[in-house]
mmCIF file of C-alpha atoms and ligand atoms in Angstrom:
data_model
loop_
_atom_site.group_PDB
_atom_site.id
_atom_site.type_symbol
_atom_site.label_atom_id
_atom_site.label_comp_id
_atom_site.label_asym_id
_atom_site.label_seq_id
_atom_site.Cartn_x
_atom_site.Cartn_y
_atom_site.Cartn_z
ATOM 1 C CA UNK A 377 -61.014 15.772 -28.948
ATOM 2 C CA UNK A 378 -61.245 19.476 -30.087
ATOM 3 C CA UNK A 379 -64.366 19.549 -33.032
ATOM 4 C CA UNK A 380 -64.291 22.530 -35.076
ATOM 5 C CA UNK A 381 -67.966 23.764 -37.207
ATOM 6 C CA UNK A 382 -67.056 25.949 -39.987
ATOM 7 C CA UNK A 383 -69.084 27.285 -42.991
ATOM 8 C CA UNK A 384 -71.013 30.237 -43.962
ATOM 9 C CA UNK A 385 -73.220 32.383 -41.852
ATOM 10 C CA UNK A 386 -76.245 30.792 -40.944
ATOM 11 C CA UNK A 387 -74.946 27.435 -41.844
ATOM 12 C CA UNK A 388 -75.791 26.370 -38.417
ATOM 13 C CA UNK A 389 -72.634 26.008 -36.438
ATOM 14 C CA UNK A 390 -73.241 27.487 -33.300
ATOM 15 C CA UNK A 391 -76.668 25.327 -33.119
ATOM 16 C CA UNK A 392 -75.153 22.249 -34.277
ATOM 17 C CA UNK A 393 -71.986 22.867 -32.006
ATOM 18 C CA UNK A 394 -74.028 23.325 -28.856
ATOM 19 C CA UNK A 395 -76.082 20.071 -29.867
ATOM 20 C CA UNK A 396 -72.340 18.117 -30.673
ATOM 21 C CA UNK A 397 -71.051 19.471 -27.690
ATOM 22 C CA UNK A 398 -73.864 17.950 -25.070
ATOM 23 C CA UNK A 399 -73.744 14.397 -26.777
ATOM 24 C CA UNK A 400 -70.200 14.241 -26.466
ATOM 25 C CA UNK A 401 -69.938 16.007 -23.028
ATOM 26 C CA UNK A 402 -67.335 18.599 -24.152
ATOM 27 C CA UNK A 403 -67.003 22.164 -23.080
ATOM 28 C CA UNK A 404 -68.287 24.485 -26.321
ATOM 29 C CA UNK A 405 -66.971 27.588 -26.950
ATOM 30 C CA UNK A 406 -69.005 29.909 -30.169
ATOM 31 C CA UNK A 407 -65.474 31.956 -31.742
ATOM 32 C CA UNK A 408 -68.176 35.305 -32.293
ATOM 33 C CA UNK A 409 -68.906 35.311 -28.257
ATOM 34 C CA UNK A 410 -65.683 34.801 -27.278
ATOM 35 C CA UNK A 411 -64.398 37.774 -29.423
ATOM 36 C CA UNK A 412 -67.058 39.736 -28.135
ATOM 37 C CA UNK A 413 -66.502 38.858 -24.427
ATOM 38 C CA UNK A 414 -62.723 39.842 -24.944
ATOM 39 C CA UNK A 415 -63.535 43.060 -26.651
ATOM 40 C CA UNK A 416 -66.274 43.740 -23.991
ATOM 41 C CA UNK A 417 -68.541 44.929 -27.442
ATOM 42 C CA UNK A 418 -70.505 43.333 -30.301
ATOM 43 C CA UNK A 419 -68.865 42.024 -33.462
ATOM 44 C CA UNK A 420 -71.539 44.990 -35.493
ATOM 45 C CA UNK A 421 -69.804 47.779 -32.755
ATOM 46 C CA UNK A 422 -66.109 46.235 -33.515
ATOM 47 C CA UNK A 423 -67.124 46.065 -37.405
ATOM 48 C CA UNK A 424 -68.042 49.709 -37.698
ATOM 49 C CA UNK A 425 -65.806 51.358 -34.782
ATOM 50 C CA UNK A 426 -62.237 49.690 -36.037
ATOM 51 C CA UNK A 427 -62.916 48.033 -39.362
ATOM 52 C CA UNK A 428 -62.925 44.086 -40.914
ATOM 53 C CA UNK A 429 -58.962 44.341 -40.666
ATOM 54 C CA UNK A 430 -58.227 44.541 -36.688
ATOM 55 C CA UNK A 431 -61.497 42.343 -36.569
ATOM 56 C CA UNK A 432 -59.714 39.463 -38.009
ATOM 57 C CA UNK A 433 -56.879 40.436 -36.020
ATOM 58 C CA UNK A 434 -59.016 39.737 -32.922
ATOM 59 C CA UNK A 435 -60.310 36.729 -34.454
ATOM 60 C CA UNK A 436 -57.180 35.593 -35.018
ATOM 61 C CA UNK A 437 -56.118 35.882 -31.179
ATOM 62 C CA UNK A 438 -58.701 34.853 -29.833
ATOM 63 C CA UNK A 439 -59.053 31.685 -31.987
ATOM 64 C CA UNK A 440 -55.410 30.716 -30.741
ATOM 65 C CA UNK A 441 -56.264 31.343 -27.276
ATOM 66 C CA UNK A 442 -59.226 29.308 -26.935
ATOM 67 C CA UNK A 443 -57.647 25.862 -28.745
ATOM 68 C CA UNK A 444 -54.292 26.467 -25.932
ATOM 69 C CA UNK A 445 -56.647 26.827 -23.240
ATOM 70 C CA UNK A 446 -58.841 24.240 -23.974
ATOM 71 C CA UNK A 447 -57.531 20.099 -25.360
ATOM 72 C CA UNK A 448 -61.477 19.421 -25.919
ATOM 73 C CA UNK A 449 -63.976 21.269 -26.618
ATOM 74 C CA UNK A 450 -66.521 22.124 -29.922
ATOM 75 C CA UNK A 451 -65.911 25.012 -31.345
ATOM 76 C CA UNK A 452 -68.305 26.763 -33.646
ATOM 77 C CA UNK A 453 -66.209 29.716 -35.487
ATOM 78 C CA UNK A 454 -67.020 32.359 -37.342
ATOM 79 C CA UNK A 455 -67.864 32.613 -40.837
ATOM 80 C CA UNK A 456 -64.750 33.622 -41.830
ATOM 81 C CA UNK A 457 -62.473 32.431 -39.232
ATOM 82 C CA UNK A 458 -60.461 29.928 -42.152
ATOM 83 C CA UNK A 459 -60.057 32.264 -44.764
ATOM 84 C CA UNK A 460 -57.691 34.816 -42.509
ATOM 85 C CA UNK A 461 -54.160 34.771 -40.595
ATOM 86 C CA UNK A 462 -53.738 31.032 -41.652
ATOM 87 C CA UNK A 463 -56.369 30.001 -39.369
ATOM 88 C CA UNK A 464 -57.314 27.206 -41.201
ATOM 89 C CA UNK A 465 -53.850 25.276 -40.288
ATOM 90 C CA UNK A 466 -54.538 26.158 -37.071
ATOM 91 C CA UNK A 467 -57.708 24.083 -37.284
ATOM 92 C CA UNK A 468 -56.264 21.629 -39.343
ATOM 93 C CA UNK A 469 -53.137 21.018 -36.804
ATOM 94 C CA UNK A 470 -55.124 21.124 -33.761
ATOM 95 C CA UNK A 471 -58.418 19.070 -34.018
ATOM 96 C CA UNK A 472 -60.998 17.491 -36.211
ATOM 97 C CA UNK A 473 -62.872 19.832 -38.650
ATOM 98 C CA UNK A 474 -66.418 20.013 -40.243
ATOM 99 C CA UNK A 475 -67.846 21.580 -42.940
ATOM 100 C CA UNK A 476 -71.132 22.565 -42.989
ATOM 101 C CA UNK A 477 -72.015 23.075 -46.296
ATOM 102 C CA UNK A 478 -75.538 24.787 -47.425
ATOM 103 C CA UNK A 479 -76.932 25.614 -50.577
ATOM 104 C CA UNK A 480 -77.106 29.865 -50.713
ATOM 105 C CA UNK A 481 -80.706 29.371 -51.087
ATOM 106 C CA UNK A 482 -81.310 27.753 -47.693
ATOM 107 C CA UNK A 483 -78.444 30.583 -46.306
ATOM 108 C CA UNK A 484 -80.745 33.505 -47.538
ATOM 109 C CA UNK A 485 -84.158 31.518 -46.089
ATOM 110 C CA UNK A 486 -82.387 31.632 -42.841
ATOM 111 C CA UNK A 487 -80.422 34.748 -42.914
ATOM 112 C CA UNK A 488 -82.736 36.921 -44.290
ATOM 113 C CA UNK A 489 -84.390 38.170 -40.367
ATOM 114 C CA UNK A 490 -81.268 38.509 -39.207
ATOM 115 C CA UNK A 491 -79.181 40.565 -41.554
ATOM 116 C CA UNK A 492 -79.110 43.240 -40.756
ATOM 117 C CA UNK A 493 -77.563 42.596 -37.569
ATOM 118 C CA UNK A 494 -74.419 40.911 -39.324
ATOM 119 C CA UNK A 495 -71.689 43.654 -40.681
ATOM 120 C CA UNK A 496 -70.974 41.892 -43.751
ATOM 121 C CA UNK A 497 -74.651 41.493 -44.927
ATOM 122 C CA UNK A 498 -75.675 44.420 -43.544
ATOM 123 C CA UNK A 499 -75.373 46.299 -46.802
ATOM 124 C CA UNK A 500 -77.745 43.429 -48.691
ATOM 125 C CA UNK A 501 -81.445 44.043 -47.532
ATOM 126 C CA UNK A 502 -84.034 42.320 -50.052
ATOM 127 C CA UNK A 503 -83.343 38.436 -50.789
ATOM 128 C CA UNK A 504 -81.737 39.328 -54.124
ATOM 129 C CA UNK A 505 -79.082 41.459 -53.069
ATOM 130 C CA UNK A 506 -78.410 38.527 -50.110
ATOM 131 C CA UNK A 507 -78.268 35.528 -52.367
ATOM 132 C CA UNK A 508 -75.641 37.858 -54.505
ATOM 133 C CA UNK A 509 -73.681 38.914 -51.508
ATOM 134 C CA UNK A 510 -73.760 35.068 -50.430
ATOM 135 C CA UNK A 511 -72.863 33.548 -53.830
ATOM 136 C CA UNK A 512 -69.648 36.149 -53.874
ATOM 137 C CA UNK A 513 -68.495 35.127 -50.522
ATOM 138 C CA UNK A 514 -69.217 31.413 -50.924
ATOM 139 C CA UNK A 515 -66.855 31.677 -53.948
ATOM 140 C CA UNK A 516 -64.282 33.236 -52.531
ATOM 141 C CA UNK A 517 -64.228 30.579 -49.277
ATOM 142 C CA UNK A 518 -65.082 27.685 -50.979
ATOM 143 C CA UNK A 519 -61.255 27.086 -51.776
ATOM 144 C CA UNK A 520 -60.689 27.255 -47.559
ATOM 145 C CA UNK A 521 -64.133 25.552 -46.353
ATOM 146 C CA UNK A 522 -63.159 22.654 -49.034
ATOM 147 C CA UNK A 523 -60.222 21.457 -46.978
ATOM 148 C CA UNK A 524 -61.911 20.528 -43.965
ATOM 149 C CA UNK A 525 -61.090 17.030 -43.836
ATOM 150 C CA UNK A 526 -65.006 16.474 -43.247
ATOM 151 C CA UNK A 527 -68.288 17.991 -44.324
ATOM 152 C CA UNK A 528 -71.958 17.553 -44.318
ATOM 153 C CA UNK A 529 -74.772 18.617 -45.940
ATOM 154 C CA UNK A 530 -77.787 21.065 -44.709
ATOM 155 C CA UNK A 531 -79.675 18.180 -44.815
ATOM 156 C CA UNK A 532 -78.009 15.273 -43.004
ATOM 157 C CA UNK A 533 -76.473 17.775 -40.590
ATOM 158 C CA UNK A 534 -77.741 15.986 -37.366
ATOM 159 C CA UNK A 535 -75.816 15.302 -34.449
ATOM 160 C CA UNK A 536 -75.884 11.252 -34.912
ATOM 161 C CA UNK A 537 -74.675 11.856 -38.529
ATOM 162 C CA UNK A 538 -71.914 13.364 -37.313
ATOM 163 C CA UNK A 539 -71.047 11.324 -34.867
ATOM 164 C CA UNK A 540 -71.481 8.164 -37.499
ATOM 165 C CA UNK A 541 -69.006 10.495 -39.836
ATOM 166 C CA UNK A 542 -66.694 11.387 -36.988
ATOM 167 C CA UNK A 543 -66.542 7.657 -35.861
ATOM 168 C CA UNK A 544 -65.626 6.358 -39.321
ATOM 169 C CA UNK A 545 -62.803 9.184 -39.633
ATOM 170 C CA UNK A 546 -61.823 8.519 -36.240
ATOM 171 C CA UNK A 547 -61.134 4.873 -37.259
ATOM 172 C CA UNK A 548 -59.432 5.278 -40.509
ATOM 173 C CA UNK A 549 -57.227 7.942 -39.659
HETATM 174 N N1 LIG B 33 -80.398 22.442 -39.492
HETATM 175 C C1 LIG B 33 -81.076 23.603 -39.522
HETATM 176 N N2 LIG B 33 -82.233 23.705 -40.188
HETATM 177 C C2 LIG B 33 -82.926 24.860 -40.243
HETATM 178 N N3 LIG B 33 -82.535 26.006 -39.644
HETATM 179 C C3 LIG B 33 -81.378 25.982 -38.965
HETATM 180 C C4 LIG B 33 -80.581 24.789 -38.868
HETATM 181 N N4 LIG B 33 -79.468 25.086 -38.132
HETATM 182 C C5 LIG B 33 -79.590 26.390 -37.808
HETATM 183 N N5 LIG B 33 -80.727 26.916 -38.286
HETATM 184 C C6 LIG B 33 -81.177 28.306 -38.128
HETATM 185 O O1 LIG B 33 -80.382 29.108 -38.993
HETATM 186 C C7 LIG B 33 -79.979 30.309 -38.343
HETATM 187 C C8 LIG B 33 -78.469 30.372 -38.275
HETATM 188 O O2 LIG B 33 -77.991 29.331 -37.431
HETATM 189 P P1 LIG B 33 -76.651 29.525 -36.596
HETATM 190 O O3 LIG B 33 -76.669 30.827 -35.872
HETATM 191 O O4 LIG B 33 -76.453 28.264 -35.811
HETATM 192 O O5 LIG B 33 -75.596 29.608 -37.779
HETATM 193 P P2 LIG B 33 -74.062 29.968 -37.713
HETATM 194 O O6 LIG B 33 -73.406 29.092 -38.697
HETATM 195 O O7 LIG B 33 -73.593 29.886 -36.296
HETATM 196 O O8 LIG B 33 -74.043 31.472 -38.216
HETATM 197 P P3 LIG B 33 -72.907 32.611 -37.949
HETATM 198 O O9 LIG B 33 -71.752 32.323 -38.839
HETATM 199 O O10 LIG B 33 -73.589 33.859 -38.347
HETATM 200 O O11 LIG B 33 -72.556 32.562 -36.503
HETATM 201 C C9 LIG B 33 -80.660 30.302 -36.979
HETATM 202 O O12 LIG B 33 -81.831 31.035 -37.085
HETATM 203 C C10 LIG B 33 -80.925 28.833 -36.722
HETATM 204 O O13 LIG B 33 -82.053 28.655 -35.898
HETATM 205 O O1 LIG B 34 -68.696 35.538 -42.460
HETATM 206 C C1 LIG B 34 -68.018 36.355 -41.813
HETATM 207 O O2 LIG B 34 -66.999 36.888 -42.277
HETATM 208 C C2 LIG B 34 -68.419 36.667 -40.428
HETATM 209 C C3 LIG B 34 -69.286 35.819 -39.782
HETATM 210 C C4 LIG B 34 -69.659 35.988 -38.378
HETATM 211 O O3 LIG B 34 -69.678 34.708 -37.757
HETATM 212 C C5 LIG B 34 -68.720 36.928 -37.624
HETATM 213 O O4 LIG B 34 -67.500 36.297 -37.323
HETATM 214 C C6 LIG B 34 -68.460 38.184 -38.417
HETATM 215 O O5 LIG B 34 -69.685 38.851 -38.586
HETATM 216 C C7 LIG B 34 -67.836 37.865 -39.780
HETATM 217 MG MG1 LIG B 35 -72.697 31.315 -35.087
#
């Protein structure tokens, strides 16, 4: 089974996918480290030194090469990894995938440390300016993040709810 987390920065893929990923004994792979292991530099340094556009480029790649390499895994992806280069079919076509879905509010509680450290949130420092940034790029994904065949909420985002959700999917599909 290949699992793939998406949603919005800070939604909590990466911890949730490392949690999925020991209860169901599969390899996990985070899409942000892997780019950053190919590139040999951090997603802020590839950000600033070559711009979002050969970024997603990368992401792209790299996205394609992990799901040929590995048949099972959990994958937590970027924030944006479905909204570029048709990587959402690519999800859609090659495993199961969930959407974590968080209110903004709970996004900026979380995000708001660790901003600055993120190149698209960078520019946002107090909590207004985040929840603004947030809201805009929620809207804008919220036509890709929808089509995720399954989602859960912030608060019901444990591993054994998924694994009731995935279950149920698994047997009606
Ligand atoms: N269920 C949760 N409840 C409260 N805090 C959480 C929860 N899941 C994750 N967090 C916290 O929120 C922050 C973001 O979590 P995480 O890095 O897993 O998100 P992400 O979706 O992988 O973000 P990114 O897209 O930036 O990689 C972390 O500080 C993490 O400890
Ligand atoms: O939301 C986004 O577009 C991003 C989220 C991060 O996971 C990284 O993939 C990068 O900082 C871009
Ligand atoms: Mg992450």
């Amino acid at each position: 089974m290949r699992l793939y987390l998406i949603g919005m920065p800070g939604a909590g893929k990466t911890t949730l996918g490392r949690a999925l990923a020991t209860a169901y004994e599969l390899p996990f792979r985070d899409l942000d480290e892997e780019i950053t292991r190919r590139e040999g530099r951090s997603i802020a340094t590839i950000f600033a030194a070559e711009g979002e556009a050969y970024f997603r480029e990368q992401e792209a790649a790299t996205l394609r090469a992990v799901v040929q390499e590995l048949p099972a895994l959990v994958l937590a992806t970027g924030g944006g990894t479905p909204c570029f280069h048709q990587n959402l079919d690519v999800l859609l076509g090659t495993g199961h995938t969930l959407y974590l879905e968080v209110p903004v509010a709970e996004l900026v509680r979380r995000l708001q440390q660790a901003a600055a450290s993120r190149p698209l949130l960078a520019p946002a420092t107090d909590a207004a300016a985040l929840t603004e940034r947030l809201r805009e790029t929620l809207a804008a994904r919220q036509q890709f993040y929808s089509r995720a065949p399954l989602r859960c909420a912030a608060t019901s985002c444990s591993v054994a709810a998924v694994q009731q959700l995935l279950s149920r999917y698994q047997t009606s599909s």
